[in-house]
Tab-separated table of C-alpha atoms in Angstrom:
chain	number	residue	atom	x	y	z
A	14	MET	CA	87.376	116.209	75.479
A	15	ILE	CA	88.295	112.932	73.880
A	16	GLN	CA	90.466	114.755	71.375
A	17	LYS	CA	92.332	116.511	74.236
A	18	LEU	CA	92.991	113.189	75.940
A	19	ILE	CA	94.319	111.732	72.714
A	20	LEU	CA	96.668	114.689	72.257
A	21	ALA	CA	97.844	114.460	75.888
A	22	ALA	CA	98.518	110.733	75.491
A	23	ALA	CA	100.424	111.391	72.293
A	24	ALA	CA	102.517	114.062	74.011
A	25	LEU	CA	103.261	111.707	76.901
A	26	ALA	CA	104.241	108.952	74.504
A	27	LEU	CA	106.494	111.339	72.616
A	28	SER	CA	108.116	112.460	75.875
A	29	ALA	CA	108.702	108.872	76.953
A	30	THR	CA	110.155	108.019	73.563
A	31	THR	CA	112.474	111.013	73.747
A	32	SER	CA	113.574	110.051	77.242
A	33	LEU	CA	114.146	106.442	76.206
A	34	ALA	CA	116.116	107.592	73.186
A	35	ALA	CA	118.547	109.635	75.277
A	36	THR	CA	121.990	108.063	75.502
A	37	GLU	CA	123.217	107.632	79.052
A	38	ILE	CA	126.778	108.673	79.874
A	39	THR	CA	128.081	107.393	83.183
A	40	TRP	CA	130.549	109.648	84.978
A	41	TRP	CA	132.464	108.228	87.955
A	42	HIS	CA	133.822	110.899	90.264
A	43	ALA	CA	135.460	111.383	93.656
A	44	MET	CA	133.718	114.485	94.977
A	45	GLY	CA	131.592	114.307	98.092
A	46	GLY	CA	130.039	117.069	100.181
A	47	GLU	CA	129.522	120.516	98.711
A	48	LEU	CA	131.795	119.884	95.744
A	49	GLY	CA	129.842	116.758	94.885
A	50	GLN	CA	126.573	118.674	95.042
A	51	LYS	CA	127.961	121.314	92.709
A	52	LEU	CA	129.182	118.604	90.332
A	53	GLU	CA	125.686	117.095	90.302
A	54	GLU	CA	124.303	120.529	89.477
A	55	VAL	CA	126.668	120.824	86.502
A	56	ALA	CA	125.436	117.487	85.125
A	57	LYS	CA	121.779	118.409	85.653
A	58	THR	CA	122.221	121.714	83.873
A	59	PHE	CA	123.797	119.962	80.903
A	60	ASN	CA	121.003	117.379	80.828
A	61	ALA	CA	118.398	120.133	80.853
A	62	SER	CA	120.145	121.956	78.012
A	63	GLN	CA	119.445	119.175	75.484
A	64	SER	CA	117.502	115.922	75.127
A	65	ASP	CA	119.894	113.540	73.358
A	66	TYR	CA	122.154	112.639	76.287
A	67	VAL	CA	121.875	112.100	80.035
A	68	VAL	CA	125.041	112.406	82.081
A	69	THR	CA	124.763	110.316	85.255
A	70	PRO	CA	127.344	111.145	87.940
A	71	VAL	CA	128.279	108.326	90.320
A	72	TYR	CA	130.328	109.000	93.452
A	73	LYS	CA	132.958	106.251	93.868
A	74	GLY	CA	134.791	107.398	97.011
A	75	THR	CA	138.184	109.033	97.354
A	76	TYR	CA	140.465	109.728	94.429
A	77	PRO	CA	142.543	106.551	94.978
A	78	GLU	CA	139.351	104.503	95.427
A	79	THR	CA	137.849	105.897	92.228
A	80	LEU	CA	140.997	105.144	90.238
A	81	THR	CA	141.190	101.617	91.621
A	82	ALA	CA	137.501	101.022	90.881
A	83	ALA	CA	137.903	102.248	87.295
A	84	ILE	CA	140.849	99.931	86.641
A	85	ALA	CA	138.933	96.953	88.028
A	86	ALA	CA	135.810	97.889	86.052
A	87	PHE	CA	137.730	98.139	82.791
A	88	ARG	CA	139.183	94.672	83.309
A	89	ALA	CA	135.624	93.388	83.821
A	90	ASN	CA	134.322	95.367	80.816
A	91	GLN	CA	132.028	97.363	83.100
A	92	GLN	CA	133.801	100.693	82.890
A	93	PRO	CA	132.084	104.086	82.846
A	94	ALA	CA	132.444	106.398	79.858
A	95	ILE	CA	134.125	109.081	81.994
A	96	VAL	CA	136.200	108.764	85.150
A	97	GLN	CA	137.645	111.563	87.258
A	98	VAL	CA	141.303	110.861	88.082
A	99	PHE	CA	143.473	113.006	90.310
A	100	GLU	CA	146.760	114.354	88.991
A	101	VAL	CA	148.715	111.726	90.922
A	102	GLY	CA	147.170	109.047	88.712
A	103	THR	CA	148.159	110.743	85.469
A	104	GLY	CA	151.236	108.565	84.941
A	105	THR	CA	149.181	105.442	85.496
A	106	MET	CA	146.463	106.552	83.051
A	107	MET	CA	148.977	107.551	80.385
A	108	ALA	CA	150.549	104.117	80.588
A	109	ALA	CA	147.132	102.461	80.145
A	110	LYS	CA	146.952	103.344	76.443
A	111	GLY	CA	144.567	100.549	75.479
A	112	ALA	CA	142.078	101.653	78.088
A	113	VAL	CA	142.078	105.368	77.355
A	114	TYR	CA	140.460	107.336	74.530
A	115	PRO	CA	142.601	110.522	74.347
A	116	VAL	CA	140.465	113.628	74.599
A	117	TYR	CA	142.137	115.457	71.698
A	118	LYS	CA	141.311	112.479	69.449
A	119	LEU	CA	137.769	112.130	70.806
A	120	MET	CA	136.967	115.771	70.095
A	121	ALA	CA	138.431	115.546	66.574
A	122	ASP	CA	136.603	112.290	65.804
A	123	GLN	CA	133.284	113.771	66.926
A	124	GLY	CA	133.782	117.113	65.186
A	125	GLU	CA	133.663	119.168	68.385
A	126	PRO	CA	135.791	122.340	68.664
A	127	PHE	CA	138.778	121.916	70.974
A	128	ASP	CA	141.354	124.702	70.924
A	129	THR	CA	144.215	123.818	73.251
A	130	LYS	CA	145.370	127.439	73.232
A	131	SER	CA	142.165	128.452	74.991
A	132	PHE	CA	143.251	126.606	78.158
A	133	LEU	CA	145.654	127.904	80.797
A	134	THR	CA	149.161	126.794	79.840
A	135	PRO	CA	150.122	125.159	83.179
A	136	VAL	CA	146.970	123.044	82.975
A	137	THR	CA	147.387	121.782	79.435
A	138	GLY	CA	151.123	121.300	79.874
A	139	TYR	CA	150.621	118.811	82.639
A	140	TYR	CA	147.979	116.696	80.937
A	141	SER	CA	149.505	116.614	77.439
A	142	ASP	CA	151.733	114.084	75.738
A	143	THR	CA	155.160	114.955	74.360
A	144	ASP	CA	153.535	116.242	71.142
A	145	GLY	CA	151.322	118.687	73.045
A	146	ASN	CA	148.106	116.691	72.657
A	147	ILE	CA	145.718	116.920	75.636
A	148	LEU	CA	144.929	113.421	76.842
A	149	SER	CA	142.323	114.122	79.527
A	150	PHE	CA	139.804	116.897	79.944
A	151	PRO	CA	140.798	119.555	82.517
A	152	PHE	CA	137.937	119.868	84.993
A	153	ASN	CA	138.957	120.660	88.549
A	154	SER	CA	142.522	121.874	88.628
A	155	SER	CA	143.964	123.601	91.661
A	156	THR	CA	147.219	124.690	93.241
A	157	PRO	CA	148.117	125.211	96.898
A	158	ILE	CA	147.983	128.662	98.475
A	159	MET	CA	148.301	130.164	101.955
A	160	TYR	CA	145.308	130.993	104.144
A	161	TYR	CA	145.729	133.116	107.275
A	162	ASN	CA	143.624	134.486	110.114
A	163	LYS	CA	143.584	138.294	110.029
A	164	ASP	CA	142.083	138.579	113.522
A	165	VAL	CA	144.825	136.451	115.079
A	166	PHE	CA	147.434	138.472	113.235
A	167	LYS	CA	145.982	141.655	114.731
A	168	LYS	CA	145.948	140.168	118.253
A	169	ALA	CA	149.612	139.263	117.826
A	170	GLY	CA	150.496	142.834	116.833
A	171	LEU	CA	150.948	141.950	113.159
A	172	ASP	CA	149.497	143.874	110.238
A	173	PRO	CA	146.410	141.816	109.243
A	174	GLU	CA	146.755	142.949	105.646
A	175	VAL	CA	150.331	141.651	105.292
A	176	ALA	CA	150.925	137.909	104.928
A	177	PRO	CA	154.396	136.387	105.282
A	178	LYS	CA	156.157	136.129	101.925
A	179	THR	CA	159.185	134.059	102.919
A	180	TRP	CA	159.771	131.101	105.223
A	181	ALA	CA	161.881	133.408	107.437
A	182	GLU	CA	158.787	135.590	107.854
A	183	VAL	CA	156.574	132.550	108.513
A	184	GLU	CA	158.917	131.652	111.388
A	185	GLU	CA	159.081	135.267	112.646
A	186	PHE	CA	155.289	135.747	112.498
A	187	SER	CA	154.649	132.365	114.105
A	188	LYS	CA	156.888	133.196	117.064
A	189	LYS	CA	154.948	136.442	117.638
A	190	ILE	CA	151.611	134.636	117.336
A	191	VAL	CA	152.534	131.897	119.815
A	192	SER	CA	154.417	134.097	122.303
A	193	SER	CA	151.571	136.637	122.372
A	194	GLY	CA	149.006	133.925	123.014
A	195	ALA	CA	147.011	134.937	119.940
A	196	ALA	CA	146.956	131.264	118.855
A	197	LYS	CA	148.497	127.984	120.008
A	198	CYS	CA	150.473	127.467	116.822
A	199	GLY	CA	151.746	129.601	114.003
A	200	PHE	CA	150.992	127.375	111.054
A	201	THR	CA	149.888	123.980	109.829
A	202	SER	CA	149.673	122.436	106.376
A	203	ALA	CA	147.600	120.036	104.363
A	204	TRP	CA	149.354	117.640	101.972
A	205	ILE	CA	152.958	117.411	103.247
A	206	THR	CA	153.758	115.602	99.997
A	207	TRP	CA	152.095	117.921	97.494
A	208	VAL	CA	152.526	121.261	99.289
A	209	GLN	CA	155.701	120.947	101.380
A	210	THR	CA	157.733	118.683	99.102
A	211	GLU	CA	156.549	118.714	95.459
A	212	ASN	CA	155.514	122.375	95.302
A	213	LEU	CA	158.438	123.399	97.491
A	214	SER	CA	160.770	121.883	94.883
A	215	ALA	CA	158.942	123.491	91.945
A	216	ILE	CA	158.793	126.983	93.415
A	217	HIS	CA	162.544	126.873	94.084
A	218	ASP	CA	163.252	125.394	90.641
A	219	LYS	CA	164.743	122.208	92.080
A	220	PRO	CA	164.156	118.773	90.519
A	221	PHE	CA	161.815	116.340	92.214
A	222	GLY	CA	162.967	113.560	89.909
A	223	SER	CA	165.161	112.937	86.878
A	224	LEU	CA	164.009	113.056	83.235
A	225	ASP	CA	162.149	116.347	83.739
A	226	ASN	CA	160.301	115.153	86.821
A	227	GLY	CA	159.189	111.990	85.045
A	228	PHE	CA	157.829	113.663	81.913
A	229	GLY	CA	160.716	112.202	79.932
A	230	GLY	CA	159.956	108.518	80.427
A	231	PHE	CA	159.631	105.607	82.825
A	232	ASP	CA	163.392	105.295	83.466
A	233	THR	CA	163.266	108.136	85.979
A	234	GLU	CA	164.475	108.335	89.562
A	235	PHE	CA	163.511	110.561	92.469
A	236	GLU	CA	165.823	113.398	93.500
A	237	PHE	CA	163.843	115.144	96.238
A	238	ASN	CA	166.483	114.470	98.901
A	239	GLY	CA	168.598	117.485	97.909
A	240	PRO	CA	169.834	120.292	100.194
A	241	LEU	CA	166.700	122.427	99.801
A	242	GLN	CA	164.261	119.678	100.713
A	243	VAL	CA	166.474	118.501	103.595
A	244	LYS	CA	166.675	122.049	104.954
A	245	HIS	CA	162.912	122.480	104.771
A	246	TRP	CA	162.031	119.172	106.413
A	247	ALA	CA	164.613	119.875	109.148
A	248	ASN	CA	163.008	123.281	109.709
A	249	LEU	CA	159.536	121.727	109.925
A	250	LYS	CA	160.855	119.325	112.565
A	251	THR	CA	162.433	122.183	114.533
A	252	TRP	CA	159.315	124.323	114.257
A	253	SER	CA	157.194	121.373	115.324
A	254	ASP	CA	159.350	120.856	118.423
A	255	GLU	CA	159.087	124.576	119.216
A	256	GLY	CA	155.285	124.549	118.872
A	257	LEU	CA	155.289	126.874	115.880
A	258	PHE	CA	154.105	124.166	113.447
A	259	GLN	CA	151.476	121.460	113.904
A	260	TYR	CA	151.226	118.412	111.646
A	261	GLY	CA	147.888	118.080	109.863
A	262	GLY	CA	148.127	114.333	109.268
A	263	PRO	CA	148.982	112.048	106.322
A	264	VAL	CA	147.628	112.157	102.745
A	265	GLY	CA	145.477	115.307	102.525
A	266	GLY	CA	146.194	116.328	106.106
A	267	ASP	CA	142.557	116.759	107.057
A	268	ASP	CA	143.406	117.989	110.549
A	269	ALA	CA	145.028	121.104	109.099
A	270	ALA	CA	141.695	122.618	108.094
A	271	THR	CA	140.199	121.769	111.487
A	272	LYS	CA	143.076	123.448	113.309
A	273	PHE	CA	142.701	126.541	111.134
A	274	TYR	CA	138.914	126.771	111.456
A	275	ALA	CA	139.190	126.405	115.253
A	276	GLN	CA	141.769	129.253	115.259
A	277	GLU	CA	144.292	126.899	116.862
A	278	CYS	CA	146.752	127.666	114.056
A	279	ALA	CA	146.912	131.121	112.464
A	280	ILE	CA	148.089	129.945	109.048
A	281	THR	CA	147.426	126.927	106.893
A	282	MET	CA	148.549	125.935	103.425
A	283	ASN	CA	146.113	123.986	101.309
A	284	SER	CA	144.552	123.632	97.879
A	285	SER	CA	142.976	126.706	96.325
A	286	ALA	CA	139.871	124.515	96.148
A	287	GLY	CA	139.673	124.842	99.918
A	288	ARG	CA	138.642	128.481	99.537
A	289	ALA	CA	134.887	127.757	99.635
A	290	GLY	CA	135.333	125.720	102.812
A	291	VAL	CA	137.446	128.414	104.455
A	292	ILE	CA	134.880	131.112	103.711
A	293	LYS	CA	132.071	128.916	104.995
A	294	ASN	CA	133.855	127.889	108.191
A	295	ALA	CA	135.565	131.179	109.074
A	296	LYS	CA	132.499	132.344	111.005
A	297	ASP	CA	134.340	134.116	113.809
A	298	PHE	CA	137.312	135.549	111.948
A	299	THR	CA	138.323	137.151	108.676
A	300	PRO	CA	140.483	134.965	106.424
A	301	GLY	CA	143.294	136.274	104.262
A	302	PHE	CA	144.778	134.655	101.169
A	303	ALA	CA	148.364	134.726	99.924
A	304	GLN	CA	150.882	132.906	97.772
A	305	LEU	CA	153.063	130.145	99.231
A	306	PRO	CA	156.250	131.285	101.014
A	307	TYR	CA	159.746	130.681	99.687
A	308	TYR	CA	163.347	130.723	100.869
A	309	LYS	CA	164.828	134.037	99.791
A	310	ASP	CA	168.374	132.672	100.042
A	311	GLU	CA	167.480	129.888	97.610
A	312	ILE	CA	165.701	131.844	94.866
A	313	GLN	CA	165.060	135.534	94.266
A	314	GLU	CA	162.132	135.121	91.894
A	315	PRO	CA	160.160	131.995	92.820
A	316	LYS	CA	158.760	129.864	90.023
A	317	ASN	CA	155.146	128.924	89.460
A	318	SER	CA	153.473	126.427	91.750
A	319	ILE	CA	152.317	123.149	90.249
A	320	ILE	CA	148.932	121.739	89.573
A	321	GLY	CA	146.694	119.483	91.587
A	322	GLY	CA	143.077	118.429	91.358
A	323	ALA	CA	141.815	116.098	88.668
A	324	THR	CA	140.851	115.661	85.036
A	325	LEU	CA	138.245	113.617	83.215
A	326	TRP	CA	139.521	110.558	81.348
A	327	VAL	CA	137.471	108.838	78.667
A	328	LEU	CA	137.615	105.043	78.675
A	329	ASN	CA	137.515	102.804	75.638
A	330	GLY	CA	134.847	100.184	75.004
A	331	LYS	CA	131.759	102.349	74.445
A	332	ASP	CA	129.713	102.928	71.274
A	333	ASP	CA	129.956	105.951	69.013
A	334	ALA	CA	126.727	107.518	70.307
A	335	THR	CA	128.157	107.545	73.815
A	336	TYR	CA	131.382	109.173	72.665
A	337	LYS	CA	129.452	111.796	70.713
A	338	GLY	CA	127.623	112.644	73.929
A	339	VAL	CA	130.866	112.781	75.908
A	340	ALA	CA	132.301	115.213	73.363
A	341	LYS	CA	129.142	117.356	73.597
A	342	PHE	CA	129.426	117.341	77.384
A	343	PHE	CA	133.072	118.441	77.258
A	344	SER	CA	132.149	121.270	74.887
A	345	TYR	CA	129.516	122.307	77.414
A	346	LEU	CA	132.058	122.212	80.263
A	347	SER	CA	134.371	124.411	78.185
A	348	LYS	CA	131.880	127.267	77.992
A	349	PRO	CA	133.191	130.370	79.772
A	350	GLU	CA	130.014	130.818	81.829
A	351	VAL	CA	130.078	127.175	82.991
A	352	GLN	CA	133.790	127.268	83.834
A	353	ALA	CA	133.541	130.659	85.558
A	354	ASP	CA	130.631	129.498	87.715
A	355	TRP	CA	132.478	126.307	88.728
A	356	HIS	CA	135.718	128.217	89.459
A	357	GLN	CA	134.040	130.983	91.446
A	358	TYR	CA	132.001	128.564	93.563
A	359	THR	CA	134.720	126.008	94.295
A	360	GLY	CA	138.042	127.871	94.204
A	361	TYR	CA	139.391	125.581	91.488
A	362	LEU	CA	141.261	127.300	88.663
A	363	PRO	CA	139.136	128.703	85.804
A	364	ILE	CA	140.880	126.323	83.329
A	365	THR	CA	140.300	128.509	80.265
A	366	ASN	CA	141.511	132.014	79.549
A	367	ALA	CA	137.963	132.992	78.528
A	368	ALA	CA	136.557	131.935	81.912
A	369	TYR	CA	139.220	133.998	83.699
A	370	GLU	CA	138.487	137.008	81.494
A	371	LEU	CA	134.766	136.591	82.128
A	372	GLY	CA	135.413	136.710	85.875
A	373	GLN	CA	137.421	139.881	85.388
A	374	SER	CA	134.671	141.539	83.336
A	375	GLN	CA	132.124	140.503	85.977
A	376	GLY	CA	134.224	142.241	88.635
A	377	TYR	CA	134.429	138.966	90.561
A	378	TYR	CA	138.065	139.340	91.610
A	379	GLU	CA	137.566	142.931	92.769
A	380	LYS	CA	134.556	141.921	94.835
A	381	ASN	CA	136.389	138.887	96.268
A	382	PRO	CA	139.935	139.923	97.211
A	383	GLY	CA	142.410	137.047	97.090
A	384	SER	CA	140.302	134.931	94.768
A	385	ASP	CA	142.876	135.270	91.982
A	386	ILE	CA	145.892	134.377	94.161
A	387	ALA	CA	146.037	130.834	92.775
A	388	ILE	CA	145.862	131.994	89.153
A	389	LYS	CA	148.637	134.543	89.621
A	390	GLN	CA	150.829	132.018	91.421
A	391	ILE	CA	150.486	129.154	88.948
A	392	THR	CA	151.022	131.464	85.938
A	393	ARG	CA	154.000	133.243	87.555
A	394	GLY	CA	156.978	133.489	85.199
A	395	THR	CA	157.981	130.897	82.641
A	396	PRO	CA	157.631	127.266	83.803
A	397	SER	CA	160.875	125.290	83.879
A	398	ALA	CA	161.345	121.527	83.664
A	399	ASN	CA	161.310	121.561	87.464
A	400	SER	CA	158.086	123.579	87.785
A	401	LYS	CA	156.036	122.011	84.992
A	402	GLY	CA	154.770	119.367	87.396
A	403	VAL	CA	155.601	115.835	88.516
A	404	ARG	CA	154.492	112.751	86.627
A	405	PHE	CA	155.428	109.317	87.950
A	406	GLY	CA	153.961	105.831	87.963
A	407	ASN	CA	152.785	104.314	91.256
A	408	PHE	CA	152.734	107.859	92.622
A	409	THR	CA	149.851	107.203	95.016
A	410	GLN	CA	152.024	104.598	96.739
A	411	VAL	CA	155.037	106.911	96.638
A	412	ARG	CA	153.120	109.649	98.428
A	413	LYS	CA	152.234	107.159	101.148
A	414	VAL	CA	155.936	106.408	101.551
A	415	VAL	CA	156.740	110.131	101.825
A	416	ASP	CA	154.072	110.510	104.516
A	417	GLU	CA	155.531	107.586	106.470
A	418	GLU	CA	159.027	109.047	106.322
A	419	PHE	CA	157.801	112.471	107.406
A	420	GLN	CA	156.144	110.874	110.426
A	421	ALA	CA	159.448	109.119	111.203
A	422	LEU	CA	161.087	112.555	111.127
A	423	LEU	CA	158.536	114.072	113.516
A	424	SER	CA	158.851	111.112	115.909
A	425	GLY	CA	162.616	111.593	116.055
A	426	THR	CA	163.553	108.158	114.734
A	427	LYS	CA	165.183	109.730	111.650
A	428	ASP	CA	166.661	113.115	110.822
A	429	ALA	CA	165.618	114.997	107.694
A	430	GLN	CA	168.389	113.600	105.485
A	431	GLN	CA	167.753	110.017	106.599
A	432	ALA	CA	163.985	110.340	106.128
A	433	LEU	CA	164.256	111.828	102.639
A	434	ASP	CA	166.986	109.377	101.568
A	435	SER	CA	164.747	106.515	102.655
A	436	ALA	CA	161.741	108.010	100.854
A	437	VAL	CA	163.761	108.312	97.642
A	438	THR	CA	165.107	104.758	97.873
A	439	ARG	CA	161.683	103.253	98.590
A	440	GLY	CA	160.090	105.472	95.939
A	441	ASN	CA	162.601	104.359	93.318
A	442	ASP	CA	161.725	100.720	94.071
A	443	LEU	CA	158.096	101.564	93.256
A	444	LEU	CA	159.177	103.286	90.049
A	445	ARG	CA	161.057	100.176	88.935
A	446	GLU	CA	157.982	98.030	89.651
A	447	PHE	CA	155.874	100.360	87.509
A	448	GLN	CA	158.482	100.374	84.739
A	449	ALA	CA	158.633	96.567	84.692
A	450	ALA	CA	154.837	96.335	84.487
A	451	ASN	CA	154.575	98.792	81.596
């Protein structure tokens, strides 16, 4: 008996020693709700897979709040090892070279495999420097798609299996939906900035800014007040006045999802990561999924849409043991089964080609029609300088300006040209501030 107690005590002591020896890796993130719970599950699964490291996720609020908190923490030397930063903050993070430990260098320094060719090209292209080196780890990348209500389409006399492909069809379908009484409005949209301005420009191969949409340096200027963007914003104003379109609100446009779930609007356009929420909330109707519409008179073969979501940035100032653990964690996140599970649960892109192929071999896309819409759209054709993405400093503030000008358009105080001209002028002032500071 005594011998058993001694052995049990020894085992407990060994367990405690092992636990104490584990290196903690703090991970600041911006995911609440179901996505946050899934993120926590990913960390727990990694922690259970080994005993040397413990990844501790910490929710820090919205994307802008998390970025702001990370900057302040670094200045106070209290930064986490990993911080999740949305794509809008990429320019800011790239400029903060002393604060960032580039992922390609981290993985090489720690001897972890990191094949950039294994990642989806649109993902790596956005988060790489001019030499093709990946600076942050792709984690939750997305792109906007169209969601529609098949039951409302049927009530309006439309084929529920056919989504509108062009903006002319969006207008035509919306008129039938509203006039038939099938729904109060034809369509709404999240993210007027990201979906209806940045992605609109990319899909139609029009520049959003000079110097390859900001990829070419800080001395860039905005150019999103061209004929295409003016036409589209003017149409949105007209459709809003006619009751065909309803505004979902600034920033992420949270009201858009509510209007769609309540079947007030038959169509919404939002991140592919909204797929899980749509499926969960579409209790009384069948949702459909489709690619974003385009103007047929502007482009015959629309370009790829551009990326959204976030990546994981590694911050300087930690010891080598911590960085070894971070590299191990990133290798874990790169596993096809981990990536496929995250992608299939959330609607974010699979990130790696192997994860996409695993989903295909599992029959996931056949069992879940429309689940590969985002992948097909973002990998459509060969990306151009206009469809590679947008990368600007102070871009969070610029998006706020764009939202304000869009609201001025809807209120009737400015027409589309005036609103976009003002957004470009104010945005360029923010670019010059960023350039002067860096």
